[in-house]
């Protein structure tokens, strides 16, 4: 039995997220359908984690097991031929049978892009959060420092989150300015449902001066979703890579 | 009578080009409809020139005349509210009544983006020409030199072109490499229908070694469309700006 690991990029705008669900077109479903069509096997494609509807990926990871001897490049090109153009398999490689895309992931890297423009540029529609104002990047970066390390992120998990515990470790997190954009990068051991978007929404409150960096720390420590800010729109979020 | 000049950006992927035509959704039509709805006047919106179906713009220019006293920012925001998100009015300014978007334009700047990847990245679908190979950029830039200055561009005009003469002046033209992309910039006094795309398609033949830079010069001098290469896909072309 071969075990194939895929690295996948997608524009999430047209899809109901990664995870297979009834009555909605999802990325996992389209890839699984393509692999099943190529192999004739009833294969399950398992991803490194869900991305929400509208969230993009530059390096999502998924894997599947097959008995077929199709070469790796054959898989990559063949699956791509069966997918819409806004989902692409960038790489296919063979991994040991024990590999698990979720359990073996050591680090995930996300990016969130906010533009200070009042609207997304036509070529960035669905790919940024347009806020129409400036943010205090120093205050936001001060708040970011409180996120580094191991914490209980209950304050930033989705109301309907299903994860068994909310402890996650953040390695690197910061905002940088590029032209009209505030670019938020966060790397961590893993992320709860909506965690990045809830953090960004609350850091936005810091950036507009609604709350102080210290108040942000209080929110984190409260372990209470009701204390945090809004969930930032999916459109600005990118899963950059998953490291193993 | 006021004369309002608009600077417009759009993602051309979803439209049948700039110019109003029957049974197709065009950018000029949507803007004109929005201006008519705002003013109640039977206004004509005149553009600096057509862009083909699928071609993008960062700085298309158009203008219209109105009796209404609506402030410029009111026009800009009001028109945007009536447009789809992938068409945006970036700026509205008042110009002298004699202004003409086509006749007064002194310089137009276009960009064409080719990627050496075999496919467009999911976030670049409809925005590049994916050729799946490398190009000889030095040979292409040598050929570009022959384009500079005033020439009869009959070899690079559309078969169904309607312009009365084919003489145009090119100020600057070159390819540069950025990561996996070959970025072609061209500035000229004006451009014939399909001229940029026909030039890029023929420079591609230089880049793959099918023809020499000197042969490219022969094609230019032949003033014969049948001598030139293919018309490069619309997806890679951007109208960057129009100068007056």
Coordinates of C-alpha atoms in Angstrom, one line a residue:
Chain A
X1 CA 0.0 0.0 0.0
X2 CA 1.4 3.4 -1.0
X3 CA 0.8 6.5 0.9
X4 CA 0.8 9.8 -1.1
X5 CA 1.1 13.2 0.4
X6 CA -0.2 16.2 -1.7
X7 CA 0.6 19.8 -1.3
X8 CA -2.3 21.9 -2.5
X9 CA -3.0 25.6 -3.4
X10 CA -6.5 27.0 -3.8
X11 CA -8.5 30.2 -4.2
X12 CA -11.1 29.5 -1.5
X13 CA -13.6 32.2 -2.8
X14 CA -15.7 29.8 -4.8
X15 CA -15.9 26.9 -2.2
X16 CA -17.6 26.0 1.0
X17 CA -14.3 25.4 2.6
X18 CA -12.0 22.3 2.7
X19 CA -14.1 19.8 4.6
X20 CA -16.6 17.5 2.8
X21 CA -20.2 18.4 3.7
X22 CA -23.7 17.7 2.3
X23 CA -25.1 20.1 -0.4
X24 CA -22.0 22.2 -0.8
X25 CA -18.9 22.1 -3.0
X26 CA -15.8 21.7 -1.0
X27 CA -12.1 21.3 -1.9
X28 CA -11.6 18.0 -0.1
X29 CA -14.6 16.6 -2.0
X30 CA -13.3 17.6 -5.5
X31 CA -9.8 16.2 -4.8
X32 CA -11.2 13.0 -3.4
X33 CA -13.5 12.6 -6.4
X34 CA -10.5 13.2 -8.7
X35 CA -8.3 10.6 -6.9
X36 CA -11.2 8.1 -6.9
X37 CA -11.7 8.6 -10.6
X38 CA -8.0 8.1 -11.4
X39 CA -7.6 5.0 -9.2
X40 CA -11.0 3.4 -9.3
X41 CA -10.5 2.9 -5.6
X42 CA -12.8 4.1 -2.8
X43 CA -10.0 6.3 -1.4
X44 CA -10.3 8.8 1.5
X45 CA -8.3 12.0 1.2
X46 CA -7.4 13.4 4.6
X47 CA -6.4 17.0 5.1
X48 CA -4.1 18.6 7.6
X49 CA -7.1 20.5 8.9
X50 CA -10.1 22.4 7.7
X51 CA -10.1 25.8 6.1
X52 CA -13.4 27.7 6.3
X53 CA -15.4 28.9 3.2
X54 CA -13.5 31.6 1.5
X55 CA -10.2 30.9 3.1
X56 CA -7.3 30.4 0.7
X57 CA -4.3 28.0 0.8
X58 CA -0.8 28.2 -0.7
X59 CA 0.3 25.0 0.9
X60 CA -2.5 22.9 2.3
X61 CA -1.4 19.2 2.9
X62 CA -3.5 16.1 2.4
X63 CA -2.8 12.4 1.9
X64 CA -4.4 9.2 0.7
X65 CA -3.5 5.5 0.4
X66 CA -3.6 3.6 -2.9
X67 CA -2.7 0.2 -4.4
X68 CA -2.1 1.8 -7.8
X69 CA 1.4 2.1 -9.3
X70 CA 0.7 5.4 -11.0
X71 CA 3.9 7.5 -10.8
X72 CA 3.8 10.6 -8.5
X73 CA 3.9 13.1 -11.4
X74 CA 1.1 11.1 -13.0
X75 CA -1.0 11.6 -9.9
X76 CA -0.2 15.3 -9.7
X77 CA -1.0 16.0 -13.3
X78 CA -3.9 13.6 -13.5
X79 CA -5.6 15.0 -10.4
X80 CA -5.0 18.6 -11.7
X81 CA -6.7 17.7 -15.0
X82 CA -9.8 16.7 -13.1
X83 CA -9.9 19.8 -10.9
X84 CA -11.1 23.3 -11.5
X85 CA -8.2 25.7 -12.3
X86 CA -8.5 27.4 -8.9
X87 CA -7.4 24.3 -7.1
X88 CA -4.0 22.9 -8.0
X89 CA -1.9 20.1 -6.7
X90 CA 1.6 21.6 -6.4
X91 CA 3.4 18.5 -5.3
X92 CA 2.9 14.8 -4.8
X93 CA 5.3 12.7 -2.8
X94 CA 5.4 9.2 -1.3
X95 CA 5.4 9.1 2.5
X96 CA 5.7 6.3 5.1
X97 CA 2.5 4.4 5.7
X98 CA 2.2 5.8 9.3
X99 CA 2.1 9.4 8.1
X100 CA -1.0 11.4 9.3
X101 CA -1.6 14.9 8.0
X102 CA -3.2 16.1 11.2
X103 CA -1.3 14.2 13.9
X104 CA 2.2 14.6 12.4
X105 CA 2.0 18.3 11.7
X106 CA 4.5 20.2 13.7
X107 CA 3.8 23.7 12.6
X108 CA 1.2 25.6 10.6
X109 CA 1.8 29.0 9.1
X110 CA -1.1 31.4 8.4
X111 CA -1.2 34.9 6.9
X112 CA -4.0 37.4 7.1
X113 CA -4.1 40.5 4.9
X114 CA -5.9 43.7 5.8
X115 CA -6.0 46.7 3.5
X116 CA -6.5 50.3 4.7
X117 CA -8.3 51.1 1.5
X118 CA -12.1 51.5 1.7
X119 CA -12.5 48.6 -0.8
X120 CA -10.6 45.7 -2.1
X121 CA -8.8 46.5 -5.4
X122 CA -10.7 44.7 -8.2
X123 CA -7.8 42.2 -8.5
X124 CA -7.9 41.6 -4.7
X125 CA -11.6 41.0 -4.3
X126 CA -12.2 38.1 -1.9
X127 CA -8.5 38.2 -0.9
X128 CA -8.3 40.9 1.7
X129 CA -10.2 42.5 4.5
X130 CA -10.8 46.2 3.5
X131 CA -11.3 48.3 6.5
X132 CA -11.0 51.9 5.1
X133 CA -8.8 53.2 7.9
X134 CA -5.4 53.1 9.4
X135 CA -4.3 50.9 12.3
X136 CA -1.8 51.4 15.1
X137 CA 0.6 48.7 14.1
X138 CA 2.9 49.2 17.2
X139 CA 0.0 48.6 19.5
X140 CA -1.1 45.5 17.6
X141 CA 2.4 44.1 17.6
X142 CA 2.6 44.7 21.4
X143 CA -0.6 42.7 21.8
X144 CA 0.9 40.0 19.5
X145 CA 3.7 39.4 22.0
X146 CA 1.2 38.1 24.6
X147 CA 0.2 35.4 22.1
X148 CA 3.7 33.8 21.9
X149 CA 4.1 30.6 23.8
X150 CA 1.7 28.0 25.0
X151 CA -1.7 29.2 26.0
X152 CA -5.3 28.2 26.4
X153 CA -6.9 29.9 23.4
X154 CA -10.6 29.4 24.5
X155 CA -11.2 33.2 24.1
X156 CA -10.4 32.9 20.4
X157 CA -12.1 29.6 19.5
X158 CA -15.3 29.3 17.5
X159 CA -18.5 29.2 19.6
X160 CA -19.3 25.8 18.0
X161 CA -15.7 24.5 18.3
X162 CA -15.4 20.8 18.8
X163 CA -11.7 20.5 19.7
X164 CA -11.1 18.5 22.9
X165 CA -8.7 21.0 24.4
X166 CA -7.8 24.6 23.6
X167 CA -4.1 24.6 24.4
X168 CA -2.0 25.6 21.5
X169 CA 1.6 26.9 21.1
X170 CA 2.4 30.0 19.1
X171 CA 5.9 30.4 17.8
X172 CA 5.9 33.6 15.8
X173 CA 3.2 36.3 15.4
X174 CA 3.4 39.8 14.1
X175 CA 2.0 42.5 11.8
X176 CA 4.1 44.2 9.1
X177 CA 3.1 47.1 6.8
X178 CA 3.4 46.7 3.0
X179 CA 2.1 49.6 1.0
X180 CA -1.6 49.9 2.0
X181 CA -1.7 46.5 3.6
X182 CA -1.3 45.2 7.2
X183 CA 0.1 41.7 6.8
X184 CA -0.4 39.5 9.8
X185 CA 1.8 36.3 10.0
X186 CA 1.2 33.7 12.6
X187 CA 3.0 30.3 13.1
X188 CA 1.9 27.8 15.7
X189 CA 1.7 24.2 16.6
X190 CA -1.9 24.1 15.5
X191 CA -5.0 26.3 15.5
X192 CA -8.6 26.0 16.8
X193 CA -11.5 26.6 14.6
X194 CA -11.7 30.3 13.7
X195 CA -8.8 31.0 16.0
X196 CA -6.7 33.1 13.5
X197 CA -9.8 35.1 12.4
X198 CA -10.9 35.7 16.0
X199 CA -7.4 36.9 17.0
X200 CA -7.2 39.2 14.0
X201 CA -10.7 40.6 14.7
X202 CA -9.6 41.3 18.3
X203 CA -6.2 42.8 17.2
X204 CA -8.2 45.1 15.0
X205 CA -9.8 46.5 18.1
X206 CA -6.3 47.1 19.4
X207 CA -5.3 48.7 16.1
X208 CA -8.3 51.2 16.2
X209 CA -7.6 52.0 19.8
X210 CA -10.8 50.5 21.1
X211 CA -8.9 48.3 23.5
X212 CA -5.3 48.4 24.8
X213 CA -2.6 45.8 24.3
X214 CA -3.0 45.0 28.0
X215 CA -6.7 44.5 27.6
X216 CA -5.9 42.1 24.8
X217 CA -3.8 40.1 27.3
X218 CA -6.8 40.1 29.7
X219 CA -9.0 38.8 26.9
X220 CA -6.6 35.9 26.2
X221 CA -6.3 35.1 29.9
X222 CA -10.1 35.2 30.4
X223 CA -10.5 32.0 28.3
X224 CA -13.9 33.2 27.3
X225 CA -15.0 33.7 23.6
X226 CA -17.5 36.3 24.6
X227 CA -14.7 38.7 25.7
X228 CA -13.0 38.8 22.3
X229 CA -13.7 40.9 19.2
X230 CA -15.4 40.0 15.9
X231 CA -14.3 37.1 13.7
X232 CA -12.4 38.8 10.8
X233 CA -13.7 37.9 7.3
X234 CA -12.5 34.6 5.7
X235 CA -11.4 36.5 2.6
X236 CA -8.2 37.8 4.1
X237 CA -6.9 34.5 5.4
X238 CA -4.3 32.2 3.8
X239 CA -3.0 28.9 5.0
X240 CA 0.6 29.3 3.8
X241 CA 2.2 26.0 4.8
X242 CA 2.1 23.0 7.0
X243 CA 5.4 21.7 8.4
X244 CA 6.1 18.0 9.4
Chain B
X1 CA -22.0 71.5 -18.2
X2 CA -19.5 69.6 -16.1
X3 CA -17.1 67.1 -17.6
X4 CA -16.0 64.3 -15.2
X5 CA -13.0 62.1 -15.7
X6 CA -12.9 58.7 -14.1
X7 CA -9.9 56.5 -13.4
X8 CA -11.1 52.8 -13.3
X9 CA -9.6 49.5 -12.2
X10 CA -11.2 46.1 -13.2
X11 CA -10.6 42.4 -13.2
X12 CA -11.6 41.7 -16.8
X13 CA -12.1 38.0 -16.4
X14 CA -15.8 38.1 -16.0
X15 CA -16.6 40.6 -18.8
X16 CA -16.8 40.8 -22.6
X17 CA -14.3 43.7 -22.6
X18 CA -14.7 47.4 -22.2
X19 CA -16.8 48.4 -25.2
X20 CA -20.6 48.2 -25.1
X21 CA -22.0 45.5 -27.4
X22 CA -25.3 43.6 -27.8
X23 CA -25.9 40.5 -25.7
X24 CA -22.8 40.7 -23.6
X25 CA -21.9 42.3 -20.3
X26 CA -19.2 45.0 -20.7
X27 CA -17.5 47.3 -18.3
X28 CA -18.4 50.5 -20.2
X29 CA -22.0 49.4 -20.1
X30 CA -22.1 48.8 -16.4
X31 CA -20.4 52.2 -15.6
X32 CA -22.7 54.1 -18.0
X33 CA -25.7 52.4 -16.5
X34 CA -24.6 53.4 -13.0
X35 CA -23.9 57.0 -14.1
X36 CA -27.3 57.2 -15.8
X37 CA -29.0 55.8 -12.7
X38 CA -27.3 58.4 -10.4
X39 CA -28.0 61.4 -12.7
X40 CA -31.2 60.5 -14.4
X41 CA -29.5 61.9 -17.5
X42 CA -28.9 60.0 -20.8
X43 CA -25.2 60.2 -20.4
X44 CA -22.5 58.5 -22.6
X45 CA -19.4 57.3 -20.9
X46 CA -16.4 57.4 -23.3
X47 CA -13.3 55.4 -22.6
X48 CA -9.7 56.0 -23.5
X49 CA -9.9 52.9 -25.7
X50 CA -11.2 49.3 -25.7
X51 CA -9.8 46.5 -23.7
X52 CA -10.6 43.0 -25.0
X53 CA -12.6 40.4 -23.1
X54 CA -10.5 39.1 -20.2
X55 CA -8.0 42.0 -20.2
X56 CA -7.5 43.8 -16.9
X57 CA -7.1 47.5 -16.0
X58 CA -5.4 49.2 -13.1
X59 CA -5.9 52.7 -14.6
X60 CA -8.4 52.8 -17.5
X61 CA -9.7 56.3 -18.1
X62 CA -13.2 57.4 -19.1
X63 CA -15.3 60.6 -19.0
X64 CA -18.8 61.8 -19.2
X65 CA -20.7 65.2 -19.2
X66 CA -23.4 66.0 -16.7
X67 CA -25.6 68.9 -15.5
X68 CA -25.8 67.5 -12.0
X69 CA -24.0 69.2 -9.1
X70 CA -23.2 65.9 -7.3
X71 CA -19.7 66.3 -5.7
X72 CA -16.9 64.3 -7.2
X73 CA -16.6 62.0 -4.2
X74 CA -20.3 61.5 -4.4
X75 CA -19.9 60.4 -8.0
X76 CA -17.0 58.1 -7.1
X77 CA -18.7 56.4 -4.2
X78 CA -22.2 56.4 -5.8
X79 CA -21.0 54.7 -9.0
X80 CA -19.0 52.2 -7.0
X81 CA -22.1 51.3 -5.0
X82 CA -23.9 50.4 -8.2
X83 CA -21.0 48.4 -9.7
X84 CA -19.9 44.8 -9.1
X85 CA -16.9 44.7 -6.7
X86 CA -14.4 43.7 -9.5
X87 CA -14.9 47.1 -11.2
X88 CA -14.0 50.1 -9.1
X89 CA -13.8 53.9 -9.7
X90 CA -10.5 54.8 -8.2
X91 CA -10.8 58.6 -8.8
X92 CA -13.2 61.2 -10.2
X93 CA -12.0 64.6 -11.2
X94 CA -13.4 67.6 -13.1
X95 CA -11.7 68.3 -16.4
X96 CA -12.2 71.1 -19.0
X97 CA -15.1 70.6 -21.3
X98 CA -12.9 70.0 -24.4
X99 CA -11.2 67.0 -22.8
X100 CA -11.4 63.8 -24.9
X101 CA -10.3 60.5 -23.4
X102 CA -9.0 59.1 -26.7
X103 CA -7.8 62.1 -28.6
X104 CA -6.0 63.8 -25.6
X105 CA -4.2 60.7 -24.4
X106 CA -0.4 61.1 -24.8
X107 CA 0.8 57.8 -23.5
X108 CA -0.6 54.4 -22.6
X109 CA 1.2 51.9 -20.4
X110 CA 0.5 48.2 -20.7
X111 CA 1.9 45.2 -18.8
X112 CA 1.8 41.5 -19.9
X113 CA 2.6 38.7 -17.4
X114 CA 3.9 35.3 -18.5
X115 CA 4.7 32.6 -16.0
X116 CA 7.1 29.8 -16.7
X117 CA 5.0 27.5 -14.6
X118 CA 2.9 24.9 -16.4
X119 CA -0.3 26.4 -14.9
X120 CA -1.4 29.6 -13.4
X121 CA -1.3 29.5 -9.6
X122 CA -4.9 29.3 -8.2
X123 CA -4.6 32.9 -7.1
X124 CA -3.4 34.0 -10.5
X125 CA -6.0 32.1 -12.7
X126 CA -7.1 34.4 -15.5
X127 CA -4.2 36.8 -14.8
X128 CA -1.2 35.3 -16.4
X129 CA -0.2 33.3 -19.5
X130 CA 1.2 30.0 -18.3
X131 CA 3.6 28.6 -20.8
X132 CA 5.4 25.8 -18.8
X133 CA 8.9 26.6 -20.1
X134 CA 11.7 29.1 -19.8
X135 CA 12.3 31.9 -22.3
X136 CA 15.5 33.6 -23.6
X137 CA 14.9 37.0 -22.0
X138 CA 18.1 38.5 -23.6
X139 CA 16.9 37.6 -27.1
X140 CA 13.4 38.9 -26.4
X141 CA 14.8 42.2 -25.1
X142 CA 17.0 42.5 -28.2
X143 CA 13.9 42.1 -30.3
X144 CA 12.1 44.7 -28.1
X145 CA 14.7 47.3 -29.1
X146 CA 13.4 47.2 -32.7
X147 CA 10.0 48.3 -31.5
X148 CA 11.1 51.6 -30.0
X149 CA 10.3 54.7 -32.0
X150 CA 7.6 55.4 -34.6
X151 CA 6.7 52.4 -36.8
X152 CA 3.9 51.1 -39.0
X153 CA 2.6 48.3 -36.8
X154 CA 0.4 46.6 -39.4
X155 CA 2.2 43.3 -38.7
X156 CA 0.8 43.3 -35.1
X157 CA -2.7 44.7 -35.7
X158 CA -5.8 42.5 -35.5
X159 CA -7.0 40.9 -38.7
X160 CA -10.3 42.8 -38.3
X161 CA -8.7 46.1 -37.1
X162 CA -10.6 49.2 -38.0
X163 CA -8.0 51.9 -37.3
X164 CA -7.4 54.4 -40.2
X165 CA -3.6 54.2 -39.9
X166 CA -1.2 51.8 -38.2
X167 CA 1.6 54.3 -37.3
X168 CA 2.2 54.3 -33.6
X169 CA 5.2 55.4 -31.4
X170 CA 6.7 53.2 -28.7
X171 CA 8.6 54.9 -25.9
X172 CA 9.7 52.1 -23.7
X173 CA 9.5 48.3 -24.1
X174 CA 11.2 45.5 -22.2
X175 CA 10.9 42.2 -20.4
X176 CA 12.1 41.7 -16.9
X177 CA 12.2 38.5 -14.7
X178 CA 10.5 38.4 -11.4
X179 CA 10.5 35.0 -9.7
X180 CA 8.8 32.6 -12.2
X181 CA 7.4 35.5 -14.2
X182 CA 8.5 37.3 -17.4
X183 CA 7.0 40.7 -17.1
X184 CA 6.6 42.7 -20.3
X185 CA 6.1 46.5 -20.0
X186 CA 5.3 48.6 -23.0
X187 CA 4.6 52.4 -23.2
X188 CA 3.4 54.0 -26.4
X189 CA 1.5 56.9 -27.9
X190 CA -1.3 54.4 -28.6
X191 CA -2.0 50.9 -29.6
X192 CA -3.9 49.1 -32.4
X193 CA -6.4 46.4 -31.6
X194 CA -4.6 43.3 -30.3
X195 CA -1.3 45.0 -30.8
X196 CA 0.2 44.3 -27.4
X197 CA -0.9 40.7 -27.5
X198 CA 0.3 40.1 -31.0
X199 CA 3.7 41.6 -30.1
X200 CA 3.9 39.4 -27.0
X201 CA 2.9 36.3 -29.0
X202 CA 5.7 37.0 -31.6
X203 CA 8.3 37.8 -28.8
X204 CA 7.4 34.4 -27.4
X205 CA 8.6 32.9 -30.6
X206 CA 11.9 34.8 -30.1
X207 CA 12.0 33.6 -26.5
X208 CA 11.7 29.9 -27.4
X209 CA 14.3 30.3 -30.2
X210 CA 11.8 29.7 -33.0
X211 CA 12.8 33.0 -34.6
X212 CA 15.8 35.3 -34.1
X213 CA 15.6 39.0 -32.9
X214 CA 16.5 39.9 -36.5
X215 CA 13.6 37.9 -37.9
X216 CA 11.4 39.8 -35.4
X217 CA 12.6 43.0 -37.0
X218 CA 11.8 41.6 -40.5
X219 CA 8.3 40.8 -39.3
X220 CA 7.8 44.3 -38.0
X221 CA 9.1 45.8 -41.3
X222 CA 6.9 43.5 -43.4
X223 CA 3.8 45.3 -42.3
X224 CA 1.9 42.0 -42.7
X225 CA -0.2 40.4 -40.0
X226 CA 0.3 37.0 -41.5
X227 CA 4.0 37.1 -40.7
X228 CA 3.7 37.5 -37.0
X229 CA 3.1 34.9 -34.2
X230 CA 0.0 34.1 -32.3
X231 CA -2.0 36.5 -30.3
X232 CA -1.1 36.0 -26.6
X233 CA -4.1 35.2 -24.3
X234 CA -6.0 38.2 -23.0
X235 CA -5.6 36.9 -19.4
X236 CA -2.0 38.2 -19.0
X237 CA -2.7 41.7 -20.2
X238 CA -3.1 44.8 -18.0
X239 CA -3.8 48.4 -19.0
X240 CA -1.7 50.1 -16.3
X241 CA -2.4 53.7 -17.0
X242 CA -3.3 56.4 -19.5
X243 CA -1.4 59.7 -19.4
X244 CA -2.7 63.0 -20.7

